[in-house]
RNA sequence: GGGCGGGUAGCUCAGUUGGUUAGAGCACAUCUCUUACACAGAUGUGGUCGCAGGUUCGAGUCCUGUUCCGCCCACCA
């Protein structure tokens, strides 16, 4: 075969970069039917995805790689279907995370943010953003993500900040945000409140401390109480017992003395107390425990805050003032021991609330914060999913969604940070009223005083993320983009942020735009290591997607993430898997080289009408089947299964079988070579189209070569729709209805495959060198014609001597000194005189016969059972056919044994 | 305490309207540098689909129970 114009090896490093630039510059990432351009047709429904915005200063990890692969797959598929597609990219300012990083950087200079002041700190953070914000977007490109960079957004850019402001003001005006003291989770290191979702609980060994609450009457009687946090004793304002607890009933209404401090507090009765747990009596710290907070409200108890904002004991802690919370825990317990108030301590499994960021222990505190009154929004969001306007894939997550929204608490949205959207509320120093407007006020709206000051807090990052699907399209302006592309189509993300993000977008979308923000929520699973372990730096099992891409190519990584996983299920990724897919890319490339080589060798024009061989028809039928399957699977979000089937077709059928046969057909020259090249080109072209959404780079590159080679060869090789400019915008194969001939051709070829495999098997067993061609005798029975027509193909694939093949319908006697085998009713004799061991042959044949007889017994049993009447005729027919074939095979095996 | 997912070949996983001999990759064994590919080809070994019932002509697939692993929510001091 002559040298092709294709390089021997595919160099993904340079190719990926080159192709990405080409795609982007050619404008393929931008939607067709752009609403900002003339000729726009609003009746064509677009396909739109907003990217889950990564942290602006973050770096690409496998989670990103996963959603980028998945979303790009969807976008490329729809683009190839001819739908106007828009994938909006962008990044998130990620308040806490970014601020922490900048603070870390400042710490290296020996600085604290307080040293800089708010304004300077924000300036430094923007500087940081400009310096590192490009890293993640470059890495997104690296993944091949075909998003429209002309529409890139950032949560703190001007437009989005305006959207945030608008949203807050609307809520304010409707009375749906309020400010007030509530129990919140205080993150001491970060010095900010965090929402309930940002707290994670971890099981840790600790101690349960038992001690005495002495009664104030001097009787010396006491109520035993247990706690895991002795320092909170300083903030106790009651001791609670169960109203029906006989042990303690008598104390209810009396006063008890807080240890060390000697403060008198009431003994109250409340059914919340669990009599079985601990001592059955409960200390109540309304200012530092969420449950105690409620009891405190119910009973009108005193709320005693004992902590400063960096969780040191404050003036309410008497002698302990100034001590750290854990220091105080030790000290107070030691002092109580001295005072004889201690009963015992025992080991206890604690459930410690820790901050999702930084991992420090979160302290429940009462603090004045901003909250969103969420109930009505939650109800609307529930309704949108319940009535099917929004569909969640996989469905099981709808239950989780319902459960969360049904039990939702008001959302604490203020953060005591500097990096973020500042709360647009001003307080008047004179009248104390709040002013909240769309533009910065210069005077108090109530009294006109100019002595106003803006709220120092910023909004939770997720407040702006919740607006993402529409804020990125121009909302609150009715821009052409907003009108045409909103609501978006699919929201694709990991199931771990359903509550953080997905539910909030739905609530916000309905609240602010009156529309659902997207039609479908597609949730992918988390990426774990090859043994299902979570990847973590401490375990050292982290796979860096950039390293993988450098070593094996983006396509291999993408294919690995997309195939072999089902929606919503976690995926285990190993380098072995990526390697296997790198090998697949290599296979694609080399199959491409073969096809192009074949094309260059084939005549430009056929002399006659097409004469298709069985192999031609077979691969075409299999390809059509694959196109139908891909279409079906894509429609039900089964992308992984679709990818797997394409892989198996390409490697297991096209490359392993058809290409081998094609070699022989091409060697025949003439029309046979022409039509073979034609089939190769068509099949490869279609396969590349199917594969493109999975592995965009290698398919685009190879397809370009294929197109040029085909164009150079002849007009006749042009596909039905013409050769498009680029594969990225080429038409995705449309399924065609099953044609009558397809199944028969597939069945026929399956027999050829079975015969070839059986002969190869014998060759391997007998250790025949591959180069040695051997004679064969076939007794074909009813398949005489088929085997006859395919004998040269069989000879080629099974390395038989084409000039020494004998075909019969029936043999009267077995050829001397030969190995006999029976495949689907066809007898094959391989005369291997000196290699044949008669006894071993008999034993082998007997074994096969036994197996076949077993099958016959099974099928006869089946067909005489109610199955024959109750199962559909087609199913029964298939079994009958099988039985007939087995009987034929058994018959022939018997003859061989006898002969 | 409530809910969800998973248990299929040595390992990692597919198997979505139930159709009757359960698939792939990796690993393993044997052979082959056959002119697309050794990142390959050929052949083979390997599974009573966690366990027990049930529905059905037929169950990896549907139902019930059970066990183990993982996750989410709630947060009894």
PDB file of C-alpha atoms in Angstrom, chain A residues 773-776 795 799-805:
ATOM      1  CA  UNK A 773      -1.858 -21.883   4.445  1.00  0.00           C
ATOM      2  CA  UNK A 774      -3.857 -25.058   4.875  1.00  0.00           C
ATOM      3  CA  UNK A 775      -6.433 -26.861   2.752  1.00  0.00           C
ATOM      4  CA  UNK A 776     -10.001 -27.365   3.908  1.00  0.00           C
ATOM      5  CA  UNK A 795      -9.782 -18.439   3.319  1.00  0.00           C
ATOM      6  CA  UNK A 799      -5.449 -18.453   6.315  1.00  0.00           C
ATOM      7  CA  UNK A 800      -6.651 -21.356   4.208  1.00  0.00           C
ATOM      8  CA  UNK A 801      -5.109 -22.277   0.901  1.00  0.00           C
ATOM      9  CA  UNK A 802      -7.640 -20.840  -1.580  1.00  0.00           C
ATOM     10  CA  UNK A 803      -6.643 -23.334  -4.235  1.00  0.00           C
ATOM     11  CA  UNK A 804      -7.182 -26.265  -1.908  1.00  0.00           C
ATOM     12  CA  UNK A 805     -10.717 -25.661  -0.717  1.00  0.00           C
TER      13      UNK A 805
END
